[in-house]
Amino acid sequence: MRMLTAAHKQAPLPDDPGYFPVHVGHIRASHEFGYQPDDEGENISVKNDSYCELTALYWAWKNLKADAIGLSHYRRYFRGDAPGPNGSRVLSTDQMGTLMSTTDVAIARPRYYIVESIESHYRHGHIGDDLEVLRQVIRETSLGYSPSFEAVMRRRHLSLYNMFLMRGEHFDAYASWLFPILEDVEQRIDNESRGPYQRRTFGYLGERLLNVWVHAHSENLHVKYLPVVNTDGEPKIAKGLRMVQRKLAPAPPSRA
Protein backbone atom coordinates (compact mmCIF):
# COMPACT_ATOMS: atom_id res chain seq x y z
CA MET A 1 0.00 0.00 0.00
CA ARG A 2 1.59 3.27 -1.12
CA MET A 3 -0.02 6.69 -1.05
CA LEU A 4 2.34 8.88 -3.05
CA THR A 5 2.63 12.40 -1.66
CA ALA A 6 3.85 14.73 -4.40
CA ALA A 7 5.95 17.59 -3.06
CA HIS A 8 8.24 20.13 -4.70
CA LYS A 9 9.36 21.56 -1.36
CA GLN A 10 9.86 20.43 2.22
CA ALA A 11 6.60 20.35 4.13
CA PRO A 12 4.95 18.70 7.16
CA LEU A 13 3.73 15.25 6.16
CA PRO A 14 1.44 12.66 7.78
CA ASP A 15 3.14 10.43 10.34
CA ASP A 16 1.67 7.28 8.85
CA PRO A 17 3.56 4.45 7.13
CA GLY A 18 1.27 4.40 4.11
CA TYR A 19 2.41 7.81 2.87
CA PHE A 20 5.32 7.84 0.44
CA PRO A 21 6.64 11.36 -0.28
CA VAL A 22 8.00 11.91 -3.79
CA HIS A 23 10.15 14.92 -4.67
CA VAL A 24 8.65 16.02 -7.99
CA GLY A 25 10.84 17.91 -10.43
CA HIS A 26 13.87 16.58 -8.56
CA ILE A 27 16.06 16.65 -11.66
CA ARG A 28 16.09 20.46 -11.46
CA ALA A 29 16.02 20.76 -7.67
CA SER A 30 18.65 22.68 -5.73
CA HIS A 31 17.79 21.16 -2.32
CA GLU A 32 17.30 17.65 -0.95
CA PHE A 33 14.42 16.85 1.42
CA GLY A 34 14.95 13.13 1.94
CA TYR A 35 11.95 12.24 -0.24
CA GLN A 36 11.97 9.72 -3.06
CA PRO A 37 13.33 11.55 -6.15
CA ASP A 38 11.14 11.33 -9.23
CA ASP A 39 14.20 11.16 -11.50
CA GLU A 40 15.43 7.69 -10.53
CA GLY A 41 14.87 4.88 -13.00
CA GLU A 42 12.57 5.54 -15.94
CA ASN A 43 11.03 8.97 -15.39
CA ILE A 44 9.72 12.27 -16.78
CA SER A 45 11.03 14.48 -13.96
CA VAL A 46 12.26 17.06 -16.48
CA LYS A 47 8.62 17.64 -17.51
CA ASN A 48 7.39 18.55 -14.03
CA ASP A 49 6.59 22.14 -15.02
CA SER A 50 3.95 20.83 -17.44
CA TYR A 51 2.97 17.46 -15.93
CA CYS A 52 2.90 18.69 -12.30
CA GLU A 53 2.19 15.88 -9.80
CA LEU A 54 1.90 13.41 -12.67
CA THR A 55 5.69 13.05 -12.72
CA ALA A 56 5.30 11.23 -9.37
CA LEU A 57 2.59 9.07 -10.92
CA TYR A 58 4.80 8.22 -13.89
CA TRP A 59 7.72 7.35 -11.62
CA ALA A 60 5.53 4.98 -9.59
CA TRP A 61 4.11 3.38 -12.73
CA LYS A 62 7.57 2.56 -14.02
CA ASN A 63 9.44 1.87 -10.77
CA LEU A 64 7.11 0.89 -7.93
CA LYS A 65 5.04 -2.22 -7.31
CA ALA A 66 2.32 -2.32 -4.66
CA ASP A 67 -1.06 -3.93 -4.06
CA ALA A 68 -2.60 -0.46 -4.12
CA ILE A 69 -1.21 2.92 -5.16
CA GLY A 70 -2.61 6.39 -4.62
CA LEU A 71 -1.68 10.00 -5.26
CA SER A 72 -2.03 12.92 -2.87
CA HIS A 73 -0.22 16.25 -2.42
CA TYR A 74 1.88 17.75 0.33
CA ARG A 75 -1.09 19.93 1.28
CA ARG A 76 -4.07 17.93 -0.02
CA TYR A 77 -5.11 14.53 1.32
CA PHE A 78 -8.18 12.36 1.57
CA ARG A 79 -9.87 12.99 4.89
CA GLY A 80 -9.64 10.25 7.51
CA ASP A 81 -8.65 9.36 11.07
CA ALA A 82 -4.85 9.66 11.05
CA PRO A 83 -3.10 12.80 12.34
CA GLY A 84 -2.05 15.03 9.45
CA PRO A 85 -0.26 18.34 9.02
CA ASN A 86 -1.60 21.45 10.76
CA GLY A 87 -4.09 19.55 12.89
CA SER A 88 -5.79 17.87 9.94
CA ARG A 89 -7.08 14.29 9.90
CA VAL A 90 -6.11 12.21 6.88
CA LEU A 91 -6.76 8.73 5.57
CA SER A 92 -4.77 6.17 7.57
CA THR A 93 -3.05 3.07 6.22
CA ASP A 94 -5.67 0.91 7.95
CA GLN A 95 -8.44 2.92 6.32
CA MET A 96 -6.76 2.57 2.93
CA GLY A 97 -6.61 -1.19 3.39
CA THR A 98 -10.25 -1.41 4.42
CA LEU A 99 -11.24 0.78 1.49
CA MET A 100 -9.33 -1.31 -1.04
CA SER A 101 -10.91 -4.51 0.31
CA THR A 102 -14.31 -3.33 -0.95
CA THR A 103 -13.51 -0.66 -3.56
CA ASP A 104 -11.57 -0.72 -6.83
CA VAL A 105 -10.98 3.01 -7.20
CA ALA A 106 -11.37 6.00 -4.89
CA ILE A 107 -11.18 9.58 -6.18
CA ALA A 108 -11.93 13.03 -4.83
CA ARG A 109 -15.49 14.02 -4.09
CA PRO A 110 -16.46 16.17 -7.10
CA ARG A 111 -16.61 19.92 -7.14
CA TYR A 112 -19.76 21.36 -8.71
CA TYR A 113 -19.65 24.23 -11.21
CA ILE A 114 -23.17 25.58 -11.24
CA VAL A 115 -22.65 28.25 -13.88
CA GLU A 116 -20.88 26.26 -16.60
CA SER A 117 -19.91 22.88 -17.99
CA ILE A 118 -16.52 21.27 -17.50
CA GLU A 119 -15.59 22.11 -21.08
CA SER A 120 -16.64 25.74 -20.66
CA HIS A 121 -14.77 25.96 -17.36
CA TYR A 122 -11.57 24.71 -19.02
CA ARG A 123 -11.91 27.10 -21.93
CA HIS A 124 -12.35 30.08 -19.62
CA GLY A 125 -9.26 29.24 -17.59
CA HIS A 126 -6.88 27.52 -19.98
CA ILE A 127 -6.02 27.16 -23.67
CA GLY A 128 -9.23 26.01 -25.32
CA ASP A 129 -7.55 24.50 -28.37
CA ASP A 130 -5.88 21.93 -26.11
CA LEU A 131 -9.27 20.31 -25.52
CA GLU A 132 -9.79 19.98 -29.26
CA VAL A 133 -6.38 18.36 -29.63
CA LEU A 134 -7.18 16.00 -26.76
CA ARG A 135 -10.58 15.20 -28.25
CA GLN A 136 -8.93 14.32 -31.57
CA VAL A 137 -6.23 12.18 -29.93
CA ILE A 138 -8.88 10.19 -28.06
CA ARG A 139 -10.85 9.67 -31.28
CA GLU A 140 -7.73 8.46 -33.07
CA THR A 141 -6.17 6.29 -30.36
CA SER A 142 -8.87 5.46 -27.77
CA LEU A 143 -12.14 5.69 -29.64
CA GLY A 144 -13.97 3.64 -27.03
CA TYR A 145 -13.37 6.42 -24.53
CA SER A 146 -14.80 9.16 -26.74
CA PRO A 147 -18.38 8.89 -25.36
CA SER A 148 -17.05 9.19 -21.80
CA PHE A 149 -14.91 12.18 -22.78
CA GLU A 150 -17.94 13.97 -24.22
CA ALA A 151 -20.05 13.05 -21.19
CA VAL A 152 -17.46 14.49 -18.79
CA MET A 153 -17.11 17.66 -20.88
CA ARG A 154 -20.89 18.22 -20.67
CA ARG A 155 -21.07 17.68 -16.92
CA ARG A 156 -20.96 20.39 -14.29
CA HIS A 157 -18.91 18.48 -11.72
CA LEU A 158 -15.35 17.21 -11.65
CA SER A 159 -13.07 15.29 -9.31
CA LEU A 160 -9.94 17.40 -9.02
CA TYR A 161 -6.24 17.32 -8.10
CA ASN A 162 -5.39 14.04 -9.90
CA MET A 163 -5.96 12.37 -6.53
CA PHE A 164 -6.93 8.72 -6.27
CA LEU A 165 -6.35 5.39 -4.58
CA MET A 166 -6.53 2.29 -6.80
CA ARG A 167 -5.79 -1.38 -6.64
CA GLY A 168 -2.49 -2.09 -8.35
CA GLU A 169 -3.91 -3.66 -11.50
CA HIS A 170 -6.25 -0.71 -12.07
CA PHE A 171 -3.43 1.76 -11.47
CA ASP A 172 -1.34 0.04 -14.13
CA ALA A 173 -4.26 0.04 -16.57
CA TYR A 174 -4.97 3.72 -15.92
CA ALA A 175 -1.35 4.88 -16.28
CA SER A 176 -0.89 2.73 -19.40
CA TRP A 177 -3.84 4.58 -20.94
CA LEU A 178 -3.14 8.08 -19.59
CA PHE A 179 0.47 8.76 -20.49
CA PRO A 180 0.40 7.76 -24.17
CA ILE A 181 -2.54 10.13 -24.66
CA LEU A 182 -0.79 13.02 -22.91
CA GLU A 183 2.42 12.35 -24.84
CA ASP A 184 0.48 12.42 -28.11
CA VAL A 185 -1.12 15.76 -27.18
CA GLU A 186 2.32 17.05 -26.19
CA GLN A 187 3.61 16.38 -29.70
CA ARG A 188 0.79 18.43 -31.25
CA ILE A 189 0.92 21.66 -29.24
CA ASP A 190 3.50 24.35 -28.51
CA ASN A 191 3.54 24.19 -24.73
CA GLU A 192 7.01 25.64 -24.19
CA SER A 193 6.01 29.13 -25.38
CA ARG A 194 3.47 29.52 -22.57
CA GLY A 195 3.90 31.18 -19.20
CA PRO A 196 4.33 29.14 -15.99
CA TYR A 197 0.60 28.87 -15.21
CA GLN A 198 -0.64 27.80 -18.64
CA ARG A 199 2.39 25.55 -19.11
CA ARG A 200 0.86 23.13 -16.56
CA THR A 201 -1.22 21.78 -19.44
CA PHE A 202 -0.80 18.06 -18.84
CA GLY A 203 -1.55 18.30 -15.14
CA TYR A 204 -4.81 20.08 -16.01
CA LEU A 205 -5.70 17.65 -18.79
CA GLY A 206 -4.81 14.75 -16.50
CA GLU A 207 -7.49 15.86 -14.04
CA ARG A 208 -10.09 15.63 -16.79
CA LEU A 209 -8.76 12.33 -18.08
CA LEU A 210 -8.98 10.70 -14.65
CA ASN A 211 -12.69 11.51 -14.70
CA VAL A 212 -12.99 10.17 -18.25
CA TRP A 213 -11.29 6.88 -17.35
CA VAL A 214 -13.45 6.38 -14.26
CA HIS A 215 -16.61 7.21 -16.22
CA ALA A 216 -15.67 4.73 -18.95
CA HIS A 217 -15.15 1.92 -16.42
CA SER A 218 -17.91 2.84 -13.97
CA GLU A 219 -20.04 -0.19 -14.85
CA ASN A 220 -17.20 -2.62 -14.11
CA LEU A 221 -15.46 -0.94 -11.17
CA HIS A 222 -16.65 -0.10 -7.69
CA VAL A 223 -15.83 3.61 -7.35
CA LYS A 224 -15.97 5.63 -4.14
CA TYR A 225 -15.73 9.41 -3.77
CA LEU A 226 -13.81 10.75 -0.78
CA PRO A 227 -13.67 14.20 0.83
CA VAL A 228 -10.40 16.09 0.47
CA VAL A 229 -8.75 18.16 3.18
CA ASN A 230 -6.44 21.08 2.35
CA THR A 231 -3.98 21.40 5.23
CA ASP A 232 -3.47 25.10 4.37
CA GLY A 233 -7.22 25.76 4.51
CA GLU A 234 -9.63 26.03 1.59
CA PRO A 235 -10.39 29.63 0.47
CA LYS A 236 -13.85 28.81 -0.88
CA ILE A 237 -15.06 32.40 -1.23
CA ALA A 238 -11.92 33.47 -3.07
CA LYS A 239 -12.20 30.45 -5.36
CA GLY A 240 -15.82 31.25 -6.10
CA LEU A 241 -14.95 34.83 -6.98
CA ARG A 242 -12.14 33.70 -9.27
CA MET A 243 -14.50 31.32 -11.04
CA VAL A 244 -16.95 34.16 -11.71
CA GLN A 245 -14.11 36.42 -12.89
CA ARG A 246 -12.88 33.75 -15.28
CA LYS A 247 -16.40 33.28 -16.59
CA LEU A 248 -16.75 37.00 -17.33
CA ALA A 249 -13.23 37.62 -18.62
CA PRO A 250 -12.17 36.84 -22.20
CA ALA A 251 -10.90 33.29 -22.58
CA PRO A 252 -7.13 32.85 -22.90
CA PRO A 253 -6.01 32.96 -26.52
CA SER A 254 -6.33 29.58 -28.20
CA ARG A 255 -3.23 28.37 -29.93
CA ALA A 256 -1.98 24.94 -30.85
Coordinates of C-alpha atoms in Angstrom, one line a residue:
M1 CA 0.0 0.0 0.0
R2 CA 1.6 3.3 -1.1
M3 CA 0.0 6.7 -1.0
L4 CA 2.3 8.9 -3.0
T5 CA 2.6 12.4 -1.7
A6 CA 3.8 14.7 -4.4
A7 CA 6.0 17.6 -3.1
H8 CA 8.2 20.1 -4.7
K9 CA 9.4 21.6 -1.4
Q10 CA 9.9 20.4 2.2
A11 CA 6.6 20.4 4.1
P12 CA 5.0 18.7 7.2
L13 CA 3.7 15.2 6.2
P14 CA 1.4 12.7 7.8
D15 CA 3.1 10.4 10.3
D16 CA 1.7 7.3 8.9
P17 CA 3.6 4.4 7.1
G18 CA 1.3 4.4 4.1
Y19 CA 2.4 7.8 2.9
F20 CA 5.3 7.8 0.4
P21 CA 6.6 11.4 -0.3
V22 CA 8.0 11.9 -3.8
H23 CA 10.1 14.9 -4.7
V24 CA 8.7 16.0 -8.0
G25 CA 10.8 17.9 -10.4
H26 CA 13.9 16.6 -8.6
I27 CA 16.1 16.7 -11.7
R28 CA 16.1 20.5 -11.5
A29 CA 16.0 20.8 -7.7
S30 CA 18.7 22.7 -5.7
H31 CA 17.8 21.2 -2.3
E32 CA 17.3 17.7 -0.9
F33 CA 14.4 16.8 1.4
G34 CA 14.9 13.1 1.9
Y35 CA 12.0 12.2 -0.2
Q36 CA 12.0 9.7 -3.1
P37 CA 13.3 11.5 -6.2
D38 CA 11.1 11.3 -9.2
D39 CA 14.2 11.2 -11.5
E40 CA 15.4 7.7 -10.5
G41 CA 14.9 4.9 -13.0
E42 CA 12.6 5.5 -15.9
N43 CA 11.0 9.0 -15.4
I44 CA 9.7 12.3 -16.8
S45 CA 11.0 14.5 -14.0
V46 CA 12.3 17.1 -16.5
K47 CA 8.6 17.6 -17.5
N48 CA 7.4 18.6 -14.0
D49 CA 6.6 22.1 -15.0
S50 CA 4.0 20.8 -17.4
Y51 CA 3.0 17.5 -15.9
C52 CA 2.9 18.7 -12.3
E53 CA 2.2 15.9 -9.8
L54 CA 1.9 13.4 -12.7
T55 CA 5.7 13.1 -12.7
A56 CA 5.3 11.2 -9.4
L57 CA 2.6 9.1 -10.9
Y58 CA 4.8 8.2 -13.9
W59 CA 7.7 7.3 -11.6
A60 CA 5.5 5.0 -9.6
W61 CA 4.1 3.4 -12.7
K62 CA 7.6 2.6 -14.0
N63 CA 9.4 1.9 -10.8
L64 CA 7.1 0.9 -7.9
K65 CA 5.0 -2.2 -7.3
A66 CA 2.3 -2.3 -4.7
D67 CA -1.1 -3.9 -4.1
A68 CA -2.6 -0.5 -4.1
I69 CA -1.2 2.9 -5.2
G70 CA -2.6 6.4 -4.6
L71 CA -1.7 10.0 -5.3
S72 CA -2.0 12.9 -2.9
H73 CA -0.2 16.3 -2.4
Y74 CA 1.9 17.7 0.3
R75 CA -1.1 19.9 1.3
R76 CA -4.1 17.9 0.0
Y77 CA -5.1 14.5 1.3
F78 CA -8.2 12.4 1.6
R79 CA -9.9 13.0 4.9
G80 CA -9.6 10.2 7.5
D81 CA -8.7 9.4 11.1
A82 CA -4.9 9.7 11.0
P83 CA -3.1 12.8 12.3
G84 CA -2.1 15.0 9.4
P85 CA -0.3 18.3 9.0
N86 CA -1.6 21.5 10.8
G87 CA -4.1 19.5 12.9
S88 CA -5.8 17.9 9.9
R89 CA -7.1 14.3 9.9
V90 CA -6.1 12.2 6.9
L91 CA -6.8 8.7 5.6
S92 CA -4.8 6.2 7.6
T93 CA -3.1 3.1 6.2
D94 CA -5.7 0.9 7.9
Q95 CA -8.4 2.9 6.3
M96 CA -6.8 2.6 2.9
G97 CA -6.6 -1.2 3.4
T98 CA -10.3 -1.4 4.4
L99 CA -11.2 0.8 1.5
M100 CA -9.3 -1.3 -1.0
S101 CA -10.9 -4.5 0.3
T102 CA -14.3 -3.3 -0.9
T103 CA -13.5 -0.7 -3.6
D104 CA -11.6 -0.7 -6.8
V105 CA -11.0 3.0 -7.2
A106 CA -11.4 6.0 -4.9
I107 CA -11.2 9.6 -6.2
A108 CA -11.9 13.0 -4.8
R109 CA -15.5 14.0 -4.1
P110 CA -16.5 16.2 -7.1
R111 CA -16.6 19.9 -7.1
Y112 CA -19.8 21.4 -8.7
Y113 CA -19.6 24.2 -11.2
I114 CA -23.2 25.6 -11.2
V115 CA -22.7 28.2 -13.9
E116 CA -20.9 26.3 -16.6
S117 CA -19.9 22.9 -18.0
I118 CA -16.5 21.3 -17.5
E119 CA -15.6 22.1 -21.1
S120 CA -16.6 25.7 -20.7
H121 CA -14.8 26.0 -17.4
Y122 CA -11.6 24.7 -19.0
R123 CA -11.9 27.1 -21.9
H124 CA -12.4 30.1 -19.6
G125 CA -9.3 29.2 -17.6
H126 CA -6.9 27.5 -20.0
I127 CA -6.0 27.2 -23.7
G128 CA -9.2 26.0 -25.3
D129 CA -7.6 24.5 -28.4
D130 CA -5.9 21.9 -26.1
L131 CA -9.3 20.3 -25.5
E132 CA -9.8 20.0 -29.3
V133 CA -6.4 18.4 -29.6
L134 CA -7.2 16.0 -26.8
R135 CA -10.6 15.2 -28.3
Q136 CA -8.9 14.3 -31.6
V137 CA -6.2 12.2 -29.9
I138 CA -8.9 10.2 -28.1
R139 CA -10.8 9.7 -31.3
E140 CA -7.7 8.5 -33.1
T141 CA -6.2 6.3 -30.4
S142 CA -8.9 5.5 -27.8
L143 CA -12.1 5.7 -29.6
G144 CA -14.0 3.6 -27.0
Y145 CA -13.4 6.4 -24.5
S146 CA -14.8 9.2 -26.7
P147 CA -18.4 8.9 -25.4
S148 CA -17.1 9.2 -21.8
F149 CA -14.9 12.2 -22.8
E150 CA -17.9 14.0 -24.2
A151 CA -20.0 13.1 -21.2
V152 CA -17.5 14.5 -18.8
M153 CA -17.1 17.7 -20.9
R154 CA -20.9 18.2 -20.7
R155 CA -21.1 17.7 -16.9
R156 CA -21.0 20.4 -14.3
H157 CA -18.9 18.5 -11.7
L158 CA -15.3 17.2 -11.7
S159 CA -13.1 15.3 -9.3
L160 CA -9.9 17.4 -9.0
Y161 CA -6.2 17.3 -8.1
N162 CA -5.4 14.0 -9.9
M163 CA -6.0 12.4 -6.5
F164 CA -6.9 8.7 -6.3
L165 CA -6.4 5.4 -4.6
M166 CA -6.5 2.3 -6.8
R167 CA -5.8 -1.4 -6.6
G168 CA -2.5 -2.1 -8.3
E169 CA -3.9 -3.7 -11.5
H170 CA -6.2 -0.7 -12.1
F171 CA -3.4 1.8 -11.5
D172 CA -1.3 0.0 -14.1
A173 CA -4.3 0.0 -16.6
Y174 CA -5.0 3.7 -15.9
A175 CA -1.4 4.9 -16.3
S176 CA -0.9 2.7 -19.4
W177 CA -3.8 4.6 -20.9
L178 CA -3.1 8.1 -19.6
F179 CA 0.5 8.8 -20.5
P180 CA 0.4 7.8 -24.2
I181 CA -2.5 10.1 -24.7
L182 CA -0.8 13.0 -22.9
E183 CA 2.4 12.4 -24.8
D184 CA 0.5 12.4 -28.1
V185 CA -1.1 15.8 -27.2
E186 CA 2.3 17.1 -26.2
Q187 CA 3.6 16.4 -29.7
R188 CA 0.8 18.4 -31.2
I189 CA 0.9 21.7 -29.2
D190 CA 3.5 24.4 -28.5
N191 CA 3.5 24.2 -24.7
E192 CA 7.0 25.6 -24.2
S193 CA 6.0 29.1 -25.4
R194 CA 3.5 29.5 -22.6
G195 CA 3.9 31.2 -19.2
P196 CA 4.3 29.1 -16.0
Y197 CA 0.6 28.9 -15.2
Q198 CA -0.6 27.8 -18.6
R199 CA 2.4 25.5 -19.1
R200 CA 0.9 23.1 -16.6
T201 CA -1.2 21.8 -19.4
F202 CA -0.8 18.1 -18.8
G203 CA -1.5 18.3 -15.1
Y204 CA -4.8 20.1 -16.0
L205 CA -5.7 17.7 -18.8
G206 CA -4.8 14.8 -16.5
E207 CA -7.5 15.9 -14.0
R208 CA -10.1 15.6 -16.8
L209 CA -8.8 12.3 -18.1
L210 CA -9.0 10.7 -14.6
N211 CA -12.7 11.5 -14.7
V212 CA -13.0 10.2 -18.3
W213 CA -11.3 6.9 -17.3
V214 CA -13.5 6.4 -14.3
H215 CA -16.6 7.2 -16.2
A216 CA -15.7 4.7 -18.9
H217 CA -15.2 1.9 -16.4
S218 CA -17.9 2.8 -14.0
E219 CA -20.0 -0.2 -14.8
N220 CA -17.2 -2.6 -14.1
L221 CA -15.5 -0.9 -11.2
H222 CA -16.7 -0.1 -7.7
V223 CA -15.8 3.6 -7.3
K224 CA -16.0 5.6 -4.1
Y225 CA -15.7 9.4 -3.8
L226 CA -13.8 10.8 -0.8
P227 CA -13.7 14.2 0.8
V228 CA -10.4 16.1 0.5
V229 CA -8.7 18.2 3.2
N230 CA -6.4 21.1 2.4
T231 CA -4.0 21.4 5.2
D232 CA -3.5 25.1 4.4
G233 CA -7.2 25.8 4.5
E234 CA -9.6 26.0 1.6
P235 CA -10.4 29.6 0.5
K236 CA -13.8 28.8 -0.9
I237 CA -15.1 32.4 -1.2
A238 CA -11.9 33.5 -3.1
K239 CA -12.2 30.4 -5.4
G240 CA -15.8 31.3 -6.1
L241 CA -14.9 34.8 -7.0
R242 CA -12.1 33.7 -9.3
M243 CA -14.5 31.3 -11.0
V244 CA -17.0 34.2 -11.7
Q245 CA -14.1 36.4 -12.9
R246 CA -12.9 33.7 -15.3
K247 CA -16.4 33.3 -16.6
L248 CA -16.8 37.0 -17.3
A249 CA -13.2 37.6 -18.6
P250 CA -12.2 36.8 -22.2
A251 CA -10.9 33.3 -22.6
P252 CA -7.1 32.9 -22.9
P253 CA -6.0 33.0 -26.5
S254 CA -6.3 29.6 -28.2
R255 CA -3.2 28.4 -29.9
A256 CA -2.0 24.9 -30.8

